[in-house]
Coordinates of C-alpha atoms in Angstrom, one line a residue:
X1 CA -44.5 -62.3 52.9
X2 CA -43.8 -59.9 49.9
X3 CA -46.6 -58.4 47.9
X4 CA -45.9 -58.4 44.1
X5 CA -47.9 -56.0 42.0
X6 CA -49.9 -57.6 39.2
X7 CA -50.9 -56.5 35.7
X8 CA -54.4 -57.3 34.6
X9 CA -53.7 -57.1 30.9
X10 CA -56.2 -56.1 28.3
X11 CA -58.9 -58.4 29.6
X12 CA -58.4 -57.8 33.2
X13 CA -57.0 -61.3 33.9
X14 CA -54.0 -62.0 36.1
X15 CA -50.8 -62.7 34.0
X16 CA -48.0 -65.0 35.0
X17 CA -44.8 -63.3 36.5
X18 CA -42.6 -63.8 33.3
X19 CA -45.3 -62.4 31.1
X20 CA -45.7 -59.4 33.3
X21 CA -41.9 -58.7 33.0
X22 CA -42.0 -59.0 29.2
X23 CA -44.9 -56.7 29.0
X24 CA -42.9 -54.0 30.9
X25 CA -39.7 -54.4 28.8
X26 CA -41.1 -54.3 25.2
X27 CA -42.4 -50.7 25.2
X28 CA -39.0 -49.5 26.6
X29 CA -37.1 -51.5 23.9
X30 CA -39.1 -50.0 21.1
X31 CA -38.6 -46.4 22.4
X32 CA -34.8 -47.0 22.5
X33 CA -34.8 -48.6 19.1
X34 CA -36.7 -45.6 17.6
X35 CA -34.3 -43.1 19.3
X36 CA -31.2 -44.9 17.9
X37 CA -32.8 -45.1 14.4
X38 CA -33.4 -41.3 14.5
X39 CA -29.9 -40.5 15.6
X40 CA -28.6 -42.7 12.7
X41 CA -30.7 -40.9 10.2
X42 CA -29.5 -37.6 11.6
X43 CA -25.9 -38.7 11.3
X44 CA -26.3 -39.7 7.7
X45 CA -27.8 -36.3 6.9
X46 CA -24.9 -34.5 8.6
X47 CA -22.4 -36.7 6.8
X48 CA -24.0 -36.0 3.4
X49 CA -24.1 -32.3 4.1
X50 CA -20.5 -32.2 5.2
X51 CA -19.5 -34.3 2.1
X52 CA -21.2 -31.8 -0.1
X53 CA -19.4 -28.9 1.6
X54 CA -16.0 -30.6 1.8
X55 CA -14.6 -29.2 -1.4
X56 CA -15.2 -25.7 -0.1
X57 CA -13.8 -26.3 3.4
X58 CA -11.4 -23.6 4.6
X59 CA -9.5 -23.3 7.8
X60 CA -10.6 -20.8 10.4
X61 CA -8.5 -17.7 9.8
X62 CA -9.8 -15.7 12.7
X63 CA -11.3 -13.1 10.4
X64 CA -14.8 -13.5 11.6
X65 CA -15.4 -9.8 11.2
X66 CA -15.3 -10.4 7.4
X67 CA -18.4 -12.6 7.6
X68 CA -21.8 -11.7 8.7
X69 CA -21.8 -12.3 12.5
X70 CA -25.5 -13.1 12.5
X71 CA -25.0 -16.1 10.2
X72 CA -22.8 -18.0 12.6
X73 CA -21.5 -20.0 9.7
X74 CA -18.2 -21.9 9.5
X75 CA -15.3 -20.2 7.8
X76 CA -15.7 -21.9 4.4
X77 CA -14.8 -20.8 0.9
X78 CA -18.4 -20.9 -0.1
X79 CA -20.3 -18.7 2.4
X80 CA -22.3 -15.5 2.5
X81 CA -21.0 -12.1 3.5
X82 CA -22.7 -9.3 5.2
X83 CA -25.1 -7.1 3.3
X84 CA -23.0 -4.1 4.3
X85 CA -21.6 -2.5 1.2
X86 CA -18.0 -2.9 2.3
X87 CA -16.4 -4.9 5.1
X88 CA -15.3 -2.4 7.7
X89 CA -11.7 -2.7 9.0
X90 CA -12.9 -1.2 12.2
X91 CA -13.9 -4.8 13.2
X92 CA -10.3 -5.9 13.3
X93 CA -9.2 -7.1 16.7
X94 CA -6.2 -4.9 17.5
X95 CA -3.9 -4.9 20.5
X96 CA -3.7 -1.7 22.6
X97 CA -0.3 -1.0 21.0
X98 CA -1.8 -1.4 17.5
X99 CA -4.7 0.8 18.4
X100 CA -2.4 3.6 19.6
X101 CA -0.3 3.2 16.5
X102 CA -3.3 3.4 14.2
X103 CA -4.5 6.6 16.0
X104 CA -1.1 8.1 15.6
X105 CA -1.0 7.3 11.9
X106 CA -4.5 8.7 11.3
X107 CA -3.4 11.9 13.1
X108 CA -0.4 12.2 10.9
X109 CA -2.5 12.1 7.7
X110 CA -5.5 14.1 9.0
X111 CA -6.5 16.6 6.4
X112 CA -8.4 19.9 6.9
X113 CA -11.9 19.8 5.5
X114 CA -14.0 22.7 4.1
X115 CA -16.5 24.1 6.6
X116 CA -19.5 22.7 4.6
X117 CA -20.1 19.5 2.9
X118 CA -21.3 21.1 -0.3
X119 CA -19.6 24.2 -1.6
X120 CA -20.5 25.7 -5.1
X121 CA -17.8 25.3 -7.7
X122 CA -17.3 29.0 -8.0
X123 CA -16.4 29.1 -4.3
X124 CA -13.6 26.5 -4.8
X125 CA -9.9 27.3 -5.2
X126 CA -9.0 28.9 -8.5
X127 CA -5.3 28.7 -9.3
X128 CA -5.5 31.5 -11.9
X129 CA -6.8 34.0 -9.3
X130 CA -4.3 32.7 -6.6
X131 CA -0.7 33.9 -6.3
X132 CA 2.5 33.5 -4.3
X133 CA 5.0 36.0 -3.1
X134 CA 8.7 35.5 -2.1
X135 CA 9.5 37.1 1.2
X136 CA 12.5 39.5 0.9
X137 CA 13.4 38.4 -2.7
X138 CA 16.3 40.8 -2.9
X139 CA 18.1 39.5 0.3
X140 CA 21.7 38.4 -0.2
X141 CA 21.0 34.6 0.2
X142 CA 23.8 32.1 0.7
X143 CA 23.7 28.3 0.3
X144 CA 22.1 26.8 3.4
X145 CA 19.7 29.7 4.0
X146 CA 15.9 29.4 4.3
X147 CA 13.7 30.9 1.6
X148 CA 10.1 31.6 2.6
X149 CA 7.2 32.0 0.3
X150 CA 3.6 32.9 1.0
X151 CA 0.7 31.6 -1.1
X152 CA -2.7 33.3 -1.1
X153 CA -5.6 31.3 -2.7
X154 CA -8.8 32.7 -4.1
X155 CA -12.0 31.3 -5.6
X156 CA -13.4 31.8 -9.1
X157 CA -15.0 35.0 -8.1
X158 CA -11.6 36.4 -7.2
X159 CA -12.5 36.4 -3.4
X160 CA -9.9 35.3 -0.8
X161 CA -10.7 31.9 0.7
X162 CA -11.2 31.7 4.4
X163 CA -10.1 28.0 4.9
X164 CA -7.3 25.7 3.8
X165 CA -7.0 22.1 2.8
X166 CA -5.7 22.7 -0.8
X167 CA -3.0 20.2 -1.9
X168 CA 0.1 22.1 -3.2
X169 CA 3.3 20.7 -4.7
X170 CA 6.3 23.1 -4.6
X171 CA 9.9 23.1 -5.7
X172 CA 12.9 25.3 -6.4
X173 CA 15.0 24.7 -9.5
X174 CA 17.7 26.0 -11.8
X175 CA 17.2 24.8 -15.4
X176 CA 20.7 25.5 -16.6
X177 CA 22.2 23.5 -13.7
X178 CA 19.6 20.6 -13.9
X179 CA 19.1 21.2 -10.2
X180 CA 16.0 21.0 -8.1
X181 CA 14.6 20.4 -4.6
X182 CA 11.2 20.4 -3.0
X183 CA 9.7 22.7 -0.3
X184 CA 7.7 22.1 2.9
X185 CA 4.2 23.6 3.0
X186 CA 2.5 24.9 6.2
X187 CA -1.3 25.3 5.9
X188 CA -2.6 28.2 8.1
X189 CA -6.2 27.0 7.3
X190 CA -7.3 30.5 6.5
X191 CA -6.6 30.6 2.7
X192 CA -2.9 31.2 3.1
X193 CA 0.1 28.9 3.1
X194 CA 3.8 29.4 4.0
X195 CA 6.4 27.4 2.1
X196 CA 9.9 26.8 3.4
X197 CA 12.8 26.0 1.0
X198 CA 16.4 25.2 1.9
X199 CA 18.8 26.8 -0.6
X200 CA 21.2 24.0 -1.5
X201 CA 23.2 25.3 -4.5
X202 CA 24.4 28.6 -5.7
X203 CA 23.1 30.6 -8.7
X204 CA 19.7 31.8 -9.8
X205 CA 17.0 29.7 -8.3
X206 CA 13.3 29.8 -9.5
X207 CA 10.3 29.0 -7.3
X208 CA 7.4 26.9 -8.6
X209 CA 4.1 26.3 -6.9
X210 CA 1.3 24.0 -8.3
X211 CA -2.2 23.3 -7.1
X212 CA -2.7 19.5 -7.3
X213 CA -6.3 19.6 -6.0
X214 CA -8.5 22.2 -4.4
X215 CA -9.6 21.5 -0.8
X216 CA -13.1 20.8 -2.2
X217 CA -11.7 18.1 -4.5
X218 CA -9.8 16.6 -1.6
X219 CA -13.1 16.3 0.2
X220 CA -14.5 14.3 -2.7
X221 CA -11.4 12.0 -2.8
X222 CA -11.9 11.3 0.9
X223 CA -15.5 10.4 0.4
X224 CA -14.6 8.0 -2.5
X225 CA -12.0 6.3 -0.4
X226 CA -14.4 5.6 2.4
X227 CA -17.6 5.0 0.4
X228 CA -16.5 3.6 -2.9
X229 CA -13.4 1.4 -2.3
X230 CA -14.8 -1.0 -4.9
X231 CA -14.3 1.6 -7.7
X232 CA -11.4 -0.5 -9.0
X233 CA -12.7 -4.1 -9.3
X234 CA -10.9 -7.3 -10.0
X235 CA -11.8 -10.6 -11.6
X236 CA -10.7 -14.2 -11.5
X237 CA -11.0 -17.0 -14.1
X238 CA -12.3 -20.4 -12.9
X239 CA -11.7 -23.3 -15.2
X240 CA -12.2 -27.0 -15.2
X241 CA -11.9 -28.9 -18.5
X242 CA -14.0 -27.1 -21.2
X243 CA -16.0 -25.2 -18.5
X244 CA -14.9 -21.8 -17.5
X245 CA -16.4 -18.9 -15.5
X246 CA -15.3 -15.4 -14.5
X247 CA -16.4 -13.7 -11.3
X248 CA -15.7 -10.3 -9.6
X249 CA -13.2 -10.3 -6.7
X250 CA -12.1 -7.8 -4.1
X251 CA -11.0 -7.4 -0.5
X252 CA -14.6 -7.4 0.4
X253 CA -17.7 -7.8 -1.8
X254 CA -21.2 -6.2 -1.6
X255 CA -24.4 -8.2 -1.7
X256 CA -25.7 -11.5 -0.4
X257 CA -24.2 -13.9 -3.0
X258 CA -22.0 -16.9 -2.1
X259 CA -18.3 -16.2 -2.2
X260 CA -15.0 -18.0 -2.4
X261 CA -12.8 -17.2 0.6
X262 CA -9.2 -16.9 -0.5
X263 CA -8.1 -15.3 2.7
X264 CA -4.4 -16.1 3.3
X265 CA -4.0 -18.6 6.1
X266 CA -0.7 -17.2 7.3
X267 CA -1.1 -13.4 7.2
X268 CA -4.9 -13.3 7.4
X269 CA -5.0 -10.9 4.4
X270 CA -8.6 -11.1 3.1
X271 CA -9.5 -11.7 -0.5
X272 CA -12.9 -12.9 -1.9
X273 CA -14.4 -13.8 -5.3
X274 CA -18.0 -14.4 -6.0
X275 CA -18.5 -18.1 -6.3
X276 CA -19.0 -19.5 -9.8
X277 CA -22.4 -21.0 -10.5
X278 CA -21.1 -24.3 -11.9
X279 CA -17.5 -24.7 -10.7
X280 CA -15.9 -25.1 -7.3
X281 CA -13.7 -22.5 -5.7
X282 CA -10.7 -24.8 -6.1
X283 CA -10.8 -24.3 -9.9
X284 CA -9.5 -20.7 -9.8
X285 CA -6.7 -20.2 -12.3
X286 CA -5.9 -16.5 -12.6
X287 CA -6.4 -12.9 -11.3
X288 CA -6.6 -9.7 -13.2
X289 CA -7.8 -6.1 -13.1
X290 CA -11.4 -6.0 -14.1
X291 CA -11.8 -2.3 -14.6
X292 CA -12.8 1.1 -13.2
X293 CA -16.3 2.1 -12.0
X294 CA -17.8 5.0 -13.9
X295 CA -20.2 7.8 -12.9
X296 CA -18.7 8.3 -9.5
X297 CA -19.2 12.0 -9.3
X298 CA -22.1 14.4 -9.4
X299 CA -22.1 17.0 -12.1
X300 CA -21.0 19.6 -9.6
X301 CA -18.2 17.4 -8.3
X302 CA -17.0 16.8 -11.9
X303 CA -16.1 20.5 -12.2
X304 CA -13.5 20.0 -9.4
X305 CA -11.4 17.6 -11.6
X306 CA -10.6 19.4 -14.8
X307 CA -7.2 19.2 -16.6
X308 CA -5.6 22.6 -17.1
X309 CA -8.2 24.1 -14.7
X310 CA -7.6 22.7 -11.2
X311 CA -5.5 19.5 -11.5
X312 CA -1.7 20.2 -11.2
X313 CA -2.1 23.7 -12.4
X314 CA 0.7 26.3 -11.7
X315 CA 0.1 29.2 -9.3
X316 CA 2.1 32.2 -10.4
X317 CA 3.9 34.8 -8.5
X318 CA 2.6 38.3 -8.0
X319 CA 6.2 39.6 -8.0
X320 CA 9.7 38.1 -8.6
X321 CA 9.7 34.3 -8.8
X322 CA 13.4 33.8 -8.4
X323 CA 16.4 34.7 -6.1
X324 CA 20.2 34.8 -6.4
X325 CA 22.1 32.5 -4.0
X326 CA 25.8 32.9 -3.2
X327 CA 28.1 29.9 -2.7
X328 CA 29.8 28.7 0.5
X329 CA 33.3 27.4 1.0
X330 CA 34.0 23.7 0.4
X331 CA 34.2 22.9 4.2
X332 CA 30.9 24.6 4.8
X333 CA 29.3 22.7 1.9
X334 CA 30.5 19.4 3.4
X335 CA 29.0 20.2 6.8
X336 CA 25.7 21.3 5.1
X337 CA 25.4 18.1 3.0
X338 CA 26.4 15.5 5.5
X339 CA 23.6 15.9 8.0
X340 CA 23.2 13.0 10.4
X341 CA 19.6 13.7 11.2
X342 CA 17.2 11.2 9.7
X343 CA 14.4 13.9 9.6
X344 CA 16.4 16.5 7.6
X345 CA 14.2 18.2 5.0
X346 CA 14.5 18.0 2.1
X347 CA 16.2 14.6 2.1
X348 CA 18.2 15.6 -1.0
X349 CA 18.4 17.6 -4.2
X350 CA 19.4 17.3 -7.8
X351 CA 22.5 19.0 -9.2
X352 CA 23.7 18.3 -12.8
X353 CA 21.0 15.6 -13.0
X354 CA 22.6 13.7 -10.1
X355 CA 20.7 13.1 -6.9
X356 CA 22.6 14.3 -3.8
X357 CA 21.1 12.9 -0.6
X358 CA 21.7 14.9 2.6
X359 CA 21.6 11.9 5.0
X360 CA 23.9 9.5 3.3
X361 CA 27.1 9.3 1.2
X362 CA 26.2 8.5 -2.4
X363 CA 28.2 7.0 -5.2
X364 CA 27.1 7.4 -8.8
X365 CA 27.3 4.1 -10.6
X366 CA 27.9 5.2 -14.2
X367 CA 29.7 2.1 -15.3
X368 CA 28.2 -1.3 -15.5
X369 CA 31.4 -2.8 -14.1
X370 CA 31.0 -0.7 -10.9
X371 CA 27.5 -2.1 -10.4
X372 CA 28.7 -5.6 -11.1
X373 CA 31.5 -5.2 -8.5
X374 CA 29.0 -3.9 -6.0
X375 CA 26.5 -6.8 -6.5
X376 CA 29.0 -9.6 -6.8
X377 CA 28.1 -12.6 -4.7
X378 CA 24.7 -11.0 -3.8
X379 CA 21.1 -12.3 -4.0
X380 CA 18.7 -9.3 -4.6
X381 CA 15.0 -9.8 -4.0
X382 CA 12.7 -7.0 -5.4
X383 CA 9.1 -7.2 -4.0
X384 CA 6.2 -4.9 -4.9
X385 CA 4.6 -3.2 -7.9
X386 CA 5.8 -2.1 -11.3
X387 CA 7.8 0.9 -10.0
X388 CA 10.3 -1.5 -8.4
X389 CA 10.1 -3.8 -11.4
X390 CA 11.7 -0.8 -13.2
X391 CA 14.8 -1.5 -11.1
X392 CA 14.9 -5.1 -12.3
X393 CA 14.5 -4.0 -15.9
X394 CA 17.2 -1.3 -15.6
X395 CA 19.8 -3.6 -14.0
X396 CA 19.1 -6.5 -16.4
X397 CA 19.5 -4.3 -19.5
X398 CA 22.5 -2.3 -18.1
X399 CA 24.7 -5.2 -16.8
X400 CA 26.0 -7.2 -19.8
X401 CA 26.6 -10.4 -17.8
X402 CA 23.2 -10.4 -16.1
X403 CA 21.0 -12.6 -18.2
X404 CA 17.2 -12.9 -17.7
X405 CA 15.9 -16.5 -17.5
X406 CA 12.8 -17.3 -19.4
X407 CA 10.4 -18.5 -16.7
X408 CA 7.3 -18.3 -19.0
X409 CA 5.9 -15.4 -16.9
X410 CA 3.5 -12.9 -18.4
X411 CA 5.1 -9.8 -19.7
X412 CA 5.2 -7.0 -17.1
X413 CA 3.8 -9.3 -14.4
X414 CA 6.5 -11.8 -13.5
X415 CA 7.9 -13.4 -11.5
X416 CA 11.3 -12.6 -13.2
X417 CA 14.8 -13.8 -12.5
X418 CA 18.2 -12.7 -13.9
X419 CA 21.5 -14.5 -13.3
X420 CA 25.1 -13.5 -13.7
X421 CA 26.9 -16.8 -13.3
X422 CA 30.4 -15.3 -13.8
X423 CA 30.0 -12.9 -10.8
X424 CA 27.5 -15.0 -8.8
X425 CA 24.6 -12.5 -8.9
X426 CA 21.0 -13.5 -8.6
X427 CA 18.3 -10.8 -9.2
X428 CA 14.6 -11.6 -8.6
X429 CA 11.3 -9.7 -8.9
X430 CA 7.9 -10.7 -7.6
X431 CA 4.8 -8.7 -7.5
X432 CA 2.9 -8.3 -4.2
X433 CA -0.3 -10.1 -3.5
X434 CA -3.8 -8.7 -4.3
X435 CA -5.0 -6.1 -4.7
X436 CA -2.7 -5.9 -7.8
X437 CA -3.9 -4.1 -10.9
X438 CA -1.8 -6.1 -13.3
X439 CA -2.9 -8.0 -16.4
X440 CA -3.5 -11.7 -15.9
X441 CA -1.5 -13.2 -13.0
X442 CA -1.7 -16.9 -12.4
X443 CA -3.4 -17.6 -9.0
X444 CA -0.4 -19.8 -8.0
X445 CA 1.9 -16.7 -8.4
X446 CA -0.2 -14.5 -6.1
X447 CA 2.3 -14.4 -3.2
X448 CA 2.2 -12.0 -0.2
X449 CA 5.4 -10.2 0.6
X450 CA 5.2 -11.2 4.3
X451 CA 5.1 -14.9 3.3
X452 CA 8.0 -14.5 0.9
X453 CA 10.1 -12.8 3.6
X454 CA 9.5 -15.6 6.0
X455 CA 11.0 -18.0 3.5
X456 CA 14.3 -16.1 3.1
X457 CA 17.2 -17.2 5.2
X458 CA 19.0 -13.8 4.9
X459 CA 22.6 -12.8 5.7
X460 CA 25.3 -10.4 4.6
X461 CA 24.9 -11.2 0.9
X462 CA 21.1 -10.9 0.9
X463 CA 19.5 -7.6 -0.2
X464 CA 15.8 -7.0 -0.2
X465 CA 13.9 -4.0 -1.7
X466 CA 10.2 -3.5 -1.1
X467 CA 7.7 -1.0 -2.5
X468 CA 3.9 -1.3 -2.0
X469 CA 1.6 1.7 -2.3
X470 CA -0.1 2.5 -5.7
X471 CA -2.5 -0.4 -5.8
X472 CA -3.9 0.5 -2.3
X473 CA -4.9 4.0 -3.2
X474 CA -8.6 3.2 -3.6
X475 CA -9.0 1.4 -0.3
X476 CA -9.6 2.7 3.3
X477 CA -6.2 3.4 4.9
X478 CA -6.9 0.5 7.4
X479 CA -6.4 -1.9 4.5
X480 CA -3.0 -0.5 3.8
X481 CA -2.0 -0.4 7.5
X482 CA -2.9 -4.1 7.9
X483 CA -0.7 -5.1 4.9
X484 CA 2.3 -3.1 6.2
X485 CA 1.9 -4.6 9.7
X486 CA 2.2 -8.1 8.2
X487 CA 5.2 -7.1 6.1
X488 CA 6.9 -5.3 9.0
X489 CA 6.4 -8.3 11.3
X490 CA 8.2 -10.5 8.8
X491 CA 11.0 -7.9 8.3
X492 CA 11.6 -7.8 12.0
X493 CA 11.7 -11.6 12.2
X494 CA 14.2 -11.7 9.3
X495 CA 16.5 -9.1 10.8
X496 CA 16.2 -10.9 14.2
X497 CA 17.5 -14.2 12.7
X498 CA 19.8 -12.6 10.1
X499 CA 20.8 -9.1 11.3
X500 CA 23.2 -8.5 8.4
X501 CA 20.4 -8.7 5.8
X502 CA 19.9 -5.4 4.1
X503 CA 16.2 -4.3 3.7
X504 CA 15.4 -1.2 1.7
X505 CA 12.0 0.5 1.2
X506 CA 11.4 2.4 -2.0
X507 CA 8.9 5.1 -1.3
X508 CA 6.0 6.3 -3.5
X509 CA 6.3 8.8 -6.3
X510 CA 4.2 11.4 -8.0
X511 CA 2.6 10.8 -11.4
X512 CA 0.7 12.4 -14.2
X513 CA -2.9 13.2 -13.3
X514 CA -6.1 13.7 -15.3
X515 CA -9.7 13.8 -14.3
X516 CA -10.1 10.0 -14.2
X517 CA -6.7 9.1 -12.8
X518 CA -7.2 11.5 -10.0
X519 CA -10.2 9.5 -8.7
X520 CA -8.1 6.3 -8.5
X521 CA -4.5 7.2 -8.2
X522 CA -4.2 10.8 -7.1
X523 CA -0.9 12.1 -5.8
X524 CA -2.9 13.0 -2.7
X525 CA -3.7 9.3 -2.1
X526 CA 0.0 8.4 -2.7
X527 CA 1.2 11.1 -0.4
X528 CA -1.0 9.8 2.4
X529 CA 0.1 6.2 1.9
X530 CA 3.7 7.3 1.7
X531 CA 3.4 9.1 5.0
X532 CA 2.0 5.9 6.6
X533 CA 4.7 3.8 5.1
X534 CA 7.6 5.9 6.4
X535 CA 6.2 6.0 9.9
X536 CA 5.5 2.3 10.1
X537 CA 9.0 1.3 8.9
X538 CA 11.0 3.9 10.8
X539 CA 13.3 2.8 13.6
X540 CA 13.4 -1.0 12.8
X541 CA 16.7 -1.1 10.9
X542 CA 15.5 -0.7 7.3
X543 CA 16.6 2.0 4.9
X544 CA 14.7 4.3 2.5
X545 CA 15.2 5.3 -1.1
X546 CA 13.3 8.6 -1.3
X547 CA 11.6 8.1 -4.7
X548 CA 9.0 10.7 -3.7
X549 CA 11.4 13.6 -3.6
X550 CA 13.4 12.2 -6.5
X551 CA 10.3 12.3 -8.8
X552 CA 9.0 15.6 -7.5
X553 CA 12.3 17.6 -7.5
X554 CA 13.2 16.6 -11.1
X555 CA 12.4 18.8 -14.1
X556 CA 10.9 16.0 -16.2
X557 CA 7.1 15.6 -16.3
X558 CA 5.6 13.4 -13.6
X559 CA 5.0 9.8 -14.5
X560 CA 3.8 6.8 -12.6
X561 CA 6.9 5.0 -14.1
X562 CA 9.6 7.7 -13.9
X563 CA 12.0 8.2 -16.8
X564 CA 15.3 6.3 -16.9
X565 CA 17.4 9.2 -15.5
X566 CA 15.3 9.2 -12.3
X567 CA 15.4 5.4 -12.0
X568 CA 19.1 5.5 -12.4
X569 CA 19.4 8.0 -9.5
X570 CA 17.1 5.8 -7.4
X571 CA 19.4 2.8 -8.1
X572 CA 22.5 5.0 -7.2
X573 CA 20.9 5.5 -3.8
X574 CA 20.0 1.9 -3.5
X575 CA 23.5 0.6 -4.5
X576 CA 25.2 3.2 -2.2
X577 CA 23.3 1.4 0.6
X578 CA 24.4 -2.0 -0.6
X579 CA 28.0 -0.9 -1.0
X580 CA 28.6 2.1 1.3
X581 CA 32.0 3.6 2.3
X582 CA 33.0 1.7 5.4
X583 CA 32.9 4.8 7.6
X584 CA 29.4 5.6 6.6
X585 CA 28.4 2.0 7.0
X586 CA 29.7 2.0 10.6
X587 CA 27.9 5.3 11.3
X588 CA 24.6 3.9 10.1
X589 CA 25.0 0.7 12.2
X590 CA 25.7 2.9 15.2
X591 CA 22.6 5.0 14.7
X592 CA 20.4 1.9 14.3
X593 CA 21.9 0.2 17.3
X594 CA 20.9 3.3 19.3
X595 CA 17.4 3.1 17.9
X596 CA 17.1 -0.5 18.9
X597 CA 18.3 0.2 22.4
X598 CA 15.7 2.9 22.8
X599 CA 13.0 0.6 21.5
X600 CA 14.0 -2.2 23.8

């Protein structure tokens, strides 16, 4: 006999068996019903939240270091960034090889610092008290000899300095021959410098030494680069119908305001704008330079950046400033000029206003027909800033059959295209992606060089020229290294699938400097970036046009956009790589094959 438990109900009476079962089931049913109802409400709330966020949804780019790690938010266009003033590139995830490369690059651009953080202006370098002396100026020099010069720097009290770190530019020149070359500076870090010149032409040669910035000024430039990378700011216009808003943009943004994340999905290059109050991130229409931050220096630091006082001011000789150089025979000159070492210094020199590289055979394309013959059947892509845009402008104006198409692009911004139908030549220019300090650029035209290279098929009739440096001078060097890594990766892929594609790097150049320009675009910044660029692109099968030496060695005043005669010499070097003598072409291929075999 089985005993069945009984429920006495509310009144203590015994219930029938069916009623007992129903009394047990109803409480459980209501609990389940309430649970499902709660889950349904939660699902509706999540759906509404996601629908609200949908217009700002962005794909995960893997750049979690750009966003505040504590927020644990999804990578959306409308999010919040860290309160840190500037996003640190030290949070990048680098491979061991990339870490070693970065350490090597920073070692290459390491600059001596003054012994103290704050040094009175009167103790800084004074070019008017400083001097240089030519060692053995009355020696019977011959072409190819080394000329050595010692520089001694003093402060404004006339006392010798005990540490180095000054930034000097040096050159030798002969005005009547329109000849010039640069020198190599060795800093002994005790207030003295030794300069080495190679004497490359005969006749009377004059030595010139200039102080670009004192070491104390360099210290300020280093601080600004690390602490105030936002000193050039950018803006974007957001527009929908009659409603428009403008917000500030940059690689990273300070504060705790919502931002639009325009990080490139393919390269991972970061770019942010503060989110408009009324409009969505998708309504962005244009990008442009906003301006320059003011009041960056203390009153004492301002004294370190004075025109005609300590910015690109000559240092004079305490004795003779020139030497006489005797000529060599023709055979000896050929051996001197045709060096096969890629590290030869200087890389070239001017003579009669023509650039003569020491590592390549150069042709001087003085006739438009010669350039047309060289470029016939070619597609030429020019990527970068306004200094390579000068190449586009020169070729388009110089070649009579090369006609620029009206693409409706903003003046000086692009993209631009010129076509010579008769000779089957296509010439294109496109600016690099942000940061770019141009006037208004349509958002749809902000293309990264790496992405553009990935779209190019390449081949023996494809020529690519790249320059990218000036617009990165205000940012930490890690920002620039990252950009070059992406470009280099795309270049290697391109050369892997189309080995006969010609890729040429145009280096940086010197420019005119004043107190304000020095804080944003100093030659010292350009020199550091140029050093990084050369090292990162060496040994991968690309070629260089040494715009740095071409601008520094010439007698004309320094300009961000060099004069036409310098641009013409740059293009002579460029075209000589496009159309080299066959023997030289074979030699270069052999050198690069050896490089690749060593790398592999």
